Amino acid sequence: MVKDYTTKINEKGMITIPAAIRKKHNLSAGREIAVMEIEGVITIIPIMTEEELLASRVTPLAEMERIYDESRKEELELEK
């Protein structure tokens, strides 16, 4: 789903990221972001801290168990 927000650029070239987006993406003062232009579209990407990056790569144990159980169930069905 696409949500449309409007903001203005101030005299110093700064913009305000709407509060709903800041809350959703856990963006607070001092957070580093990358601003990129991709095929004419300006994109803002939060730069993950080392801790966030590691946490995003870790699959919770419950999720791993669910994946294993589903895989095992499929194997058992194929053996029948």
PDB file of N, CA and C in Angstrom:
ATOM      1  N   MET A   1       0.841  -1.175   0.000  1.00  0.00           N
ATOM      2  CA  MET A   1       0.000   0.000   0.000  1.00  0.00           C
ATOM      3  C   MET A   1       0.890   1.244   0.000  1.00  0.00           C
ATOM      4  N   VAL A   2       0.520   2.201  -0.795  1.00  0.00           N
ATOM      5  CA  VAL A   2       1.263   3.454  -0.901  1.00  0.00           C
ATOM      6  C   VAL A   2       0.542   4.519  -0.087  1.00  0.00           C
ATOM      7  N   LYS A   3       1.282   5.185   0.789  1.00  0.00           N
ATOM      8  CA  LYS A   3       0.733   6.315   1.536  1.00  0.00           C
ATOM      9  C   LYS A   3       1.427   7.562   1.028  1.00  0.00           C
ATOM     10  N   ASP A   4       0.656   8.599   0.826  1.00  0.00           N
ATOM     11  CA  ASP A   4       1.158   9.838   0.243  1.00  0.00           C
ATOM     12  C   ASP A   4       1.233  10.911   1.323  1.00  0.00           C
ATOM     13  N   TYR A   5       2.406  11.465   1.527  1.00  0.00           N
ATOM     14  CA  TYR A   5       2.603  12.549   2.476  1.00  0.00           C
ATOM     15  C   TYR A   5       3.222  13.726   1.726  1.00  0.00           C
ATOM     16  N   THR A   6       2.927  14.915   2.180  1.00  0.00           N
ATOM     17  CA  THR A   6       3.500  16.115   1.578  1.00  0.00           C
ATOM     18  C   THR A   6       4.286  16.859   2.646  1.00  0.00           C
ATOM     19  N   THR A   7       5.447  17.348   2.264  1.00  0.00           N
ATOM     20  CA  THR A   7       6.276  18.139   3.165  1.00  0.00           C
ATOM     21  C   THR A   7       6.934  19.239   2.337  1.00  0.00           C
ATOM     22  N   LYS A   8       7.487  20.228   2.991  1.00  0.00           N
ATOM     23  CA  LYS A   8       8.136  21.330   2.279  1.00  0.00           C
ATOM     24  C   LYS A   8       9.620  21.366   2.607  1.00  0.00           C
ATOM     25  N   ILE A   9      10.387  21.887   1.673  1.00  0.00           N
ATOM     26  CA  ILE A   9      11.815  22.099   1.872  1.00  0.00           C
ATOM     27  C   ILE A   9      11.982  23.504   2.442  1.00  0.00           C
ATOM     28  N   ASN A  10      12.734  23.624   3.553  1.00  0.00           N
ATOM     29  CA  ASN A  10      12.919  24.965   4.123  1.00  0.00           C
ATOM     30  C   ASN A  10      14.095  25.677   3.458  1.00  0.00           C
ATOM     31  N   GLU A  11      14.396  26.883   3.931  1.00  0.00           N
ATOM     32  CA  GLU A  11      15.435  27.711   3.319  1.00  0.00           C
ATOM     33  C   GLU A  11      16.812  27.053   3.353  1.00  0.00           C
ATOM     34  N   LYS A  12      17.029  26.176   4.318  1.00  0.00           N
ATOM     35  CA  LYS A  12      18.324  25.496   4.452  1.00  0.00           C
ATOM     36  C   LYS A  12      18.359  24.169   3.691  1.00  0.00           C
ATOM     37  N   GLY A  13      17.296  23.872   2.951  1.00  0.00           N
ATOM     38  CA  GLY A  13      17.246  22.628   2.186  1.00  0.00           C
ATOM     39  C   GLY A  13      16.808  21.429   3.007  1.00  0.00           C
ATOM     40  N   MET A  14      16.292  21.672   4.206  1.00  0.00           N
ATOM     41  CA  MET A  14      15.868  20.577   5.084  1.00  0.00           C
ATOM     42  C   MET A  14      14.400  20.254   4.873  1.00  0.00           C
ATOM     43  N   ILE A  15      14.062  18.973   5.106  1.00  0.00           N
ATOM     44  CA  ILE A  15      12.663  18.559   5.066  1.00  0.00           C
ATOM     45  C   ILE A  15      12.314  17.920   6.405  1.00  0.00           C
ATOM     46  N   THR A  16      11.029  17.862   6.699  1.00  0.00           N
ATOM     47  CA  THR A  16      10.555  17.162   7.881  1.00  0.00           C
ATOM     48  C   THR A  16       9.911  15.869   7.419  1.00  0.00           C
ATOM     49  N   ILE A  17      10.383  14.749   7.962  1.00  0.00           N
ATOM     50  CA  ILE A  17       9.767  13.458   7.651  1.00  0.00           C
ATOM     51  C   ILE A  17       8.514  13.365   8.511  1.00  0.00           C
ATOM     52  N   PRO A  18       7.352  13.087   7.916  1.00  0.00           N
ATOM     53  CA  PRO A  18       6.108  13.029   8.681  1.00  0.00           C
ATOM     54  C   PRO A  18       6.213  12.083   9.887  1.00  0.00           C
ATOM     55  N   ALA A  19       5.567  12.476  10.987  1.00  0.00           N
ATOM     56  CA  ALA A  19       5.639  11.722  12.243  1.00  0.00           C
ATOM     57  C   ALA A  19       5.236  10.263  12.072  1.00  0.00           C
ATOM     58  N   ALA A  20       4.214   9.992  11.277  1.00  0.00           N
ATOM     59  CA  ALA A  20       3.760   8.606  11.097  1.00  0.00           C
ATOM     60  C   ALA A  20       4.867   7.735  10.509  1.00  0.00           C
ATOM     61  N   ILE A  21       5.623   8.290   9.578  1.00  0.00           N
ATOM     62  CA  ILE A  21       6.729   7.534   8.967  1.00  0.00           C
ATOM     63  C   ILE A  21       7.870   7.390   9.963  1.00  0.00           C
ATOM     64  N   ARG A  22       8.174   8.459  10.710  1.00  0.00           N
ATOM     65  CA  ARG A  22       9.251   8.377  11.711  1.00  0.00           C
ATOM     66  C   ARG A  22       8.942   7.311  12.751  1.00  0.00           C
ATOM     67  N   LYS A  23       7.709   7.265  13.214  1.00  0.00           N
ATOM     68  CA  LYS A  23       7.325   6.265  14.221  1.00  0.00           C
ATOM     69  C   LYS A  23       7.375   4.858  13.642  1.00  0.00           C
ATOM     70  N   LYS A  24       6.821   4.682  12.458  1.00  0.00           N
ATOM     71  CA  LYS A  24       6.772   3.357  11.831  1.00  0.00           C
ATOM     72  C   LYS A  24       8.167   2.782  11.615  1.00  0.00           C
ATOM     73  N   HIS A  25       9.126   3.633  11.254  1.00  0.00           N
ATOM     74  CA  HIS A  25      10.472   3.168  10.927  1.00  0.00           C
ATOM     75  C   HIS A  25      11.490   3.475  12.031  1.00  0.00           C
ATOM     76  N   ASN A  26      10.983   3.860  13.204  1.00  0.00           N
ATOM     77  CA  ASN A  26      11.835   4.112  14.371  1.00  0.00           C
ATOM     78  C   ASN A  26      12.951   5.115  14.055  1.00  0.00           C
ATOM     79  N   LEU A  27      12.572   6.220  13.453  1.00  0.00           N
ATOM     80  CA  LEU A  27      13.529   7.270  13.101  1.00  0.00           C
ATOM     81  C   LEU A  27      13.452   8.380  14.145  1.00  0.00           C
ATOM     82  N   SER A  28      14.577   8.666  14.767  1.00  0.00           N
ATOM     83  CA  SER A  28      14.599   9.729  15.764  1.00  0.00           C
ATOM     84  C   SER A  28      15.749  10.684  15.456  1.00  0.00           C
ATOM     85  N   ALA A  29      15.800  11.783  16.189  1.00  0.00           N
ATOM     86  CA  ALA A  29      16.832  12.797  15.963  1.00  0.00           C
ATOM     87  C   ALA A  29      18.216  12.168  16.034  1.00  0.00           C
ATOM     88  N   GLY A  30      19.059  12.515  15.085  1.00  0.00           N
ATOM     89  CA  GLY A  30      20.418  12.003  15.054  1.00  0.00           C
ATOM     90  C   GLY A  30      20.590  10.732  14.239  1.00  0.00           C
ATOM     91  N   ARG A  31      19.478  10.119  13.855  1.00  0.00           N
ATOM     92  CA  ARG A  31      19.543   8.881  13.068  1.00  0.00           C
ATOM     93  C   ARG A  31      20.093   9.194  11.681  1.00  0.00           C
ATOM     94  N   GLU A  32      21.028   8.381  11.214  1.00  0.00           N
ATOM     95  CA  GLU A  32      21.599   8.606   9.889  1.00  0.00           C
ATOM     96  C   GLU A  32      20.721   7.964   8.827  1.00  0.00           C
ATOM     97  N   ILE A  33      20.587   8.681   7.708  1.00  0.00           N
ATOM     98  CA  ILE A  33      19.830   8.165   6.571  1.00  0.00           C
ATOM     99  C   ILE A  33      20.651   8.389   5.308  1.00  0.00           C
ATOM    100  N   ALA A  34      20.367   7.600   4.301  1.00  0.00           N
ATOM    101  CA  ALA A  34      20.990   7.797   2.993  1.00  0.00           C
ATOM    102  C   ALA A  34      19.938   8.414   2.087  1.00  0.00           C
ATOM    103  N   VAL A  35      20.325   9.403   1.314  1.00  0.00           N
ATOM    104  CA  VAL A  35      19.432  10.018   0.334  1.00  0.00           C
ATOM    105  C   VAL A  35      20.001   9.670  -1.033  1.00  0.00           C
ATOM    106  N   MET A  36      19.200   8.967  -1.828  1.00  0.00           N
ATOM    107  CA  MET A  36      19.664   8.503  -3.128  1.00  0.00           C
ATOM    108  C   MET A  36      18.696   8.947  -4.214  1.00  0.00           C
ATOM    109  N   GLU A  37      19.215   9.135  -5.402  1.00  0.00           N
ATOM    110  CA  GLU A  37      18.365   9.382  -6.562  1.00  0.00           C
ATOM    111  C   GLU A  37      18.487   8.163  -7.458  1.00  0.00           C
ATOM    112  N   ILE A  38      17.363   7.484  -7.650  1.00  0.00           N
ATOM    113  CA  ILE A  38      17.328   6.272  -8.466  1.00  0.00           C
ATOM    114  C   ILE A  38      16.350   6.503  -9.604  1.00  0.00           C
ATOM    115  N   GLU A  39      16.875   6.588 -10.807  1.00  0.00           N
ATOM    116  CA  GLU A  39      16.059   6.815 -12.004  1.00  0.00           C
ATOM    117  C   GLU A  39      15.099   7.988 -11.820  1.00  0.00           C
ATOM    118  N   GLY A  40      15.624   9.086 -11.284  1.00  0.00           N
ATOM    119  CA  GLY A  40      14.836  10.299 -11.136  1.00  0.00           C
ATOM    120  C   GLY A  40      13.951  10.354  -9.903  1.00  0.00           C
ATOM    121  N   VAL A  41      13.971   9.306  -9.079  1.00  0.00           N
ATOM    122  CA  VAL A  41      13.150   9.270  -7.869  1.00  0.00           C
ATOM    123  C   VAL A  41      14.060   9.442  -6.658  1.00  0.00           C
ATOM    124  N   ILE A  42      13.746  10.406  -5.797  1.00  0.00           N
ATOM    125  CA  ILE A  42      14.528  10.631  -4.583  1.00  0.00           C
ATOM    126  C   ILE A  42      14.047   9.638  -3.533  1.00  0.00           C
ATOM    127  N   THR A  43      14.996   8.900  -2.974  1.00  0.00           N
ATOM    128  CA  THR A  43      14.679   7.860  -2.003  1.00  0.00           C
ATOM    129  C   THR A  43      15.449   8.118  -0.717  1.00  0.00           C
ATOM    130  N   ILE A  44      14.777   7.957   0.420  1.00  0.00           N
ATOM    131  CA  ILE A  44      15.409   8.105   1.730  1.00  0.00           C
ATOM    132  C   ILE A  44      15.453   6.722   2.362  1.00  0.00           C
ATOM    133  N   ILE A  45      16.663   6.283   2.739  1.00  0.00           N
ATOM    134  CA  ILE A  45      16.832   4.945   3.300  1.00  0.00           C
ATOM    135  C   ILE A  45      17.526   5.064   4.653  1.00  0.00           C
ATOM    136  N   PRO A  46      16.887   4.555   5.723  1.00  0.00           N
ATOM    137  CA  PRO A  46      17.556   4.573   7.027  1.00  0.00           C
ATOM    138  C   PRO A  46      18.811   3.703   6.984  1.00  0.00           C
ATOM    139  N   ILE A  47      19.895   4.195   7.568  1.00  0.00           N
ATOM    140  CA  ILE A  47      21.120   3.409   7.664  1.00  0.00           C
ATOM    141  C   ILE A  47      21.033   2.609   8.958  1.00  0.00           C
ATOM    142  N   MET A  48      21.108   1.294   8.830  1.00  0.00           N
ATOM    143  CA  MET A  48      20.975   0.427   9.999  1.00  0.00           C
ATOM    144  C   MET A  48      22.250   0.456  10.836  1.00  0.00           C
ATOM    145  N   THR A  49      22.055   0.445  12.160  1.00  0.00           N
ATOM    146  CA  THR A  49      23.205   0.312  13.043  1.00  0.00           C
ATOM    147  C   THR A  49      23.680  -1.138  12.967  1.00  0.00           C
ATOM    148  N   GLU A  50      24.853  -1.390  13.484  1.00  0.00           N
ATOM    149  CA  GLU A  50      25.391  -2.753  13.467  1.00  0.00           C
ATOM    150  C   GLU A  50      24.451  -3.709  14.206  1.00  0.00           C
ATOM    151  N   GLU A  51      23.912  -3.262  15.329  1.00  0.00           N
ATOM    152  CA  GLU A  51      23.001  -4.098  16.111  1.00  0.00           C
ATOM    153  C   GLU A  51      21.727  -4.408  15.328  1.00  0.00           C
ATOM    154  N   GLU A  52      21.171  -3.389  14.657  1.00  0.00           N
ATOM    155  CA  GLU A  52      19.955  -3.596  13.865  1.00  0.00           C
ATOM    156  C   GLU A  52      20.207  -4.552  12.711  1.00  0.00           C
ATOM    157  N   LEU A  53      21.356  -4.407  12.086  1.00  0.00           N
ATOM    158  CA  LEU A  53      21.698  -5.279  10.971  1.00  0.00           C
ATOM    159  C   LEU A  53      21.813  -6.724  11.433  1.00  0.00           C
ATOM    160  N   LEU A  54      22.493  -6.942  12.544  1.00  0.00           N
ATOM    161  CA  LEU A  54      22.618  -8.303  13.075  1.00  0.00           C
ATOM    162  C   LEU A  54      21.260  -8.860  13.476  1.00  0.00           C
ATOM    163  N   ALA A  55      20.436  -8.044  14.125  1.00  0.00           N
ATOM    164  CA  ALA A  55      19.115  -8.506  14.558  1.00  0.00           C
ATOM    165  C   ALA A  55      18.234  -8.858  13.370  1.00  0.00           C
ATOM    166  N   SER A  56      18.370  -8.135  12.271  1.00  0.00           N
ATOM    167  CA  SER A  56      17.538  -8.407  11.097  1.00  0.00           C
ATOM    168  C   SER A  56      17.948  -9.705  10.408  1.00  0.00           C
ATOM    169  N   ARG A  57      19.170 -10.167  10.655  1.00  0.00           N
ATOM    170  CA  ARG A  57      19.675 -11.383  10.021  1.00  0.00           C
ATOM    171  C   ARG A  57      19.381 -12.629  10.855  1.00  0.00           C
ATOM    172  N   VAL A  58      18.967 -12.440  12.100  1.00  0.00           N
ATOM    173  CA  VAL A  58      18.724 -13.561  12.999  1.00  0.00           C
ATOM    174  C   VAL A  58      17.261 -13.975  12.906  1.00  0.00           C
ATOM    175  N   THR A  59      17.047 -15.265  12.633  1.00  0.00           N
ATOM    176  CA  THR A  59      15.691 -15.791  12.594  1.00  0.00           C
ATOM    177  C   THR A  59      15.342 -16.286  13.993  1.00  0.00           C
ATOM    178  N   PRO A  60      14.234 -15.808  14.572  1.00  0.00           N
ATOM    179  CA  PRO A  60      13.851 -16.263  15.904  1.00  0.00           C
ATOM    180  C   PRO A  60      13.678 -17.784  15.940  1.00  0.00           C
ATOM    181  N   LEU A  61      13.974 -18.380  17.088  1.00  0.00           N
ATOM    182  CA  LEU A  61      13.898 -19.828  17.248  1.00  0.00           C
ATOM    183  C   LEU A  61      12.516 -20.363  16.891  1.00  0.00           C
ATOM    184  N   ALA A  62      11.464 -19.687  17.308  1.00  0.00           N
ATOM    185  CA  ALA A  62      10.107 -20.148  17.011  1.00  0.00           C
ATOM    186  C   ALA A  62       9.873 -20.213  15.504  1.00  0.00           C
ATOM    187  N   GLU A  63      10.389 -19.229  14.772  1.00  0.00           N
ATOM    188  CA  GLU A  63      10.239 -19.218  13.318  1.00  0.00           C
ATOM    189  C   GLU A  63      11.028 -20.360  12.693  1.00  0.00           C
ATOM    190  N   MET A  64      12.230 -20.624  13.202  1.00  0.00           N
ATOM    191  CA  MET A  64      13.039 -21.733  12.691  1.00  0.00           C
ATOM    192  C   MET A  64      12.330 -23.066  12.928  1.00  0.00           C
ATOM    193  N   GLU A  65      11.729 -23.223  14.109  1.00  0.00           N
ATOM    194  CA  GLU A  65      10.996 -24.457  14.417  1.00  0.00           C
ATOM    195  C   GLU A  65       9.803 -24.619  13.479  1.00  0.00           C
ATOM    196  N   ARG A  66       9.094 -23.532  13.207  1.00  0.00           N
ATOM    197  CA  ARG A  66       7.940 -23.598  12.312  1.00  0.00           C
ATOM    198  C   ARG A  66       8.381 -24.017  10.914  1.00  0.00           C
ATOM    199  N   ILE A  67       9.463 -23.435  10.425  1.00  0.00           N
ATOM    200  CA  ILE A  67       9.975 -23.779   9.099  1.00  0.00           C
ATOM    201  C   ILE A  67      10.395 -25.244   9.060  1.00  0.00           C
ATOM    202  N   TYR A  68      11.085 -25.695  10.111  1.00  0.00           N
ATOM    203  CA  TYR A  68      11.515 -27.095  10.176  1.00  0.00           C
ATOM    204  C   TYR A  68      10.308 -28.027  10.176  1.00  0.00           C
ATOM    205  N   ASP A  69       9.312 -27.705  11.000  1.00  0.00           N
ATOM    206  CA  ASP A  69       8.114 -28.546  11.086  1.00  0.00           C
ATOM    207  C   ASP A  69       7.400 -28.634   9.741  1.00  0.00           C
ATOM    208  N   GLU A  70       7.273 -27.509   9.049  1.00  0.00           N
ATOM    209  CA  GLU A  70       6.623 -27.521   7.733  1.00  0.00           C
ATOM    210  C   GLU A  70       7.420 -28.358   6.742  1.00  0.00           C
ATOM    211  N   SER A  71       8.721 -28.198   6.761  1.00  0.00           N
ATOM    212  CA  SER A  71       9.582 -28.959   5.859  1.00  0.00           C
ATOM    213  C   SER A  71       9.489 -30.448   6.145  1.00  0.00           C
ATOM    214  N   ARG A  72       9.517 -30.802   7.409  1.00  0.00           N
ATOM    215  CA  ARG A  72       9.422 -32.218   7.805  1.00  0.00           C
ATOM    216  C   ARG A  72       8.067 -32.793   7.407  1.00  0.00           C
ATOM    217  N   LYS A  73       7.011 -32.023   7.583  1.00  0.00           N
ATOM    218  CA  LYS A  73       5.667 -32.468   7.211  1.00  0.00           C
ATOM    219  C   LYS A  73       5.602 -32.746   5.710  1.00  0.00           C
ATOM    220  N   GLU A  74       6.194 -31.863   4.909  1.00  0.00           N
ATOM    221  CA  GLU A  74       6.223 -32.065   3.459  1.00  0.00           C
ATOM    222  C   GLU A  74       7.008 -33.323   3.099  1.00  0.00           C
ATOM    223  N   GLU A  75       8.129 -33.559   3.775  1.00  0.00           N
ATOM    224  CA  GLU A  75       8.922 -34.763   3.522  1.00  0.00           C
ATOM    225  C   GLU A  75       8.122 -36.020   3.830  1.00  0.00           C
ATOM    226  N   LEU A  76       7.413 -36.008   4.946  1.00  0.00           N
ATOM    227  CA  LEU A  76       6.610 -37.173   5.332  1.00  0.00           C
ATOM    228  C   LEU A  76       5.494 -37.429   4.327  1.00  0.00           C
ATOM    229  N   GLU A  77       4.900 -36.371   3.808  1.00  0.00           N
ATOM    230  CA  GLU A  77       3.849 -36.519   2.798  1.00  0.00           C
ATOM    231  C   GLU A  77       4.415 -37.134   1.520  1.00  0.00           C
ATOM    232  N   LEU A  78       5.615 -36.740   1.143  1.00  0.00           N
ATOM    233  CA  LEU A  78       6.242 -37.275  -0.065  1.00  0.00           C
ATOM    234  C   LEU A  78       6.622 -38.741   0.098  1.00  0.00           C
ATOM    235  N   GLU A  79       6.922 -39.167   1.321  1.00  0.00           N
ATOM    236  CA  GLU A  79       7.305 -40.554   1.577  1.00  0.00           C
ATOM    237  C   GLU A  79       6.117 -41.504   1.506  1.00  0.00           C
ATOM    238  N   LYS A  80       4.910 -41.008   1.616  1.00  0.00           N
ATOM    239  CA  LYS A  80       3.708 -41.867   1.594  1.00  0.00           C
ATOM    240  C   LYS A  80       3.467 -42.446   0.234  1.00  0.00           C
TER     241      LYS A  80
END
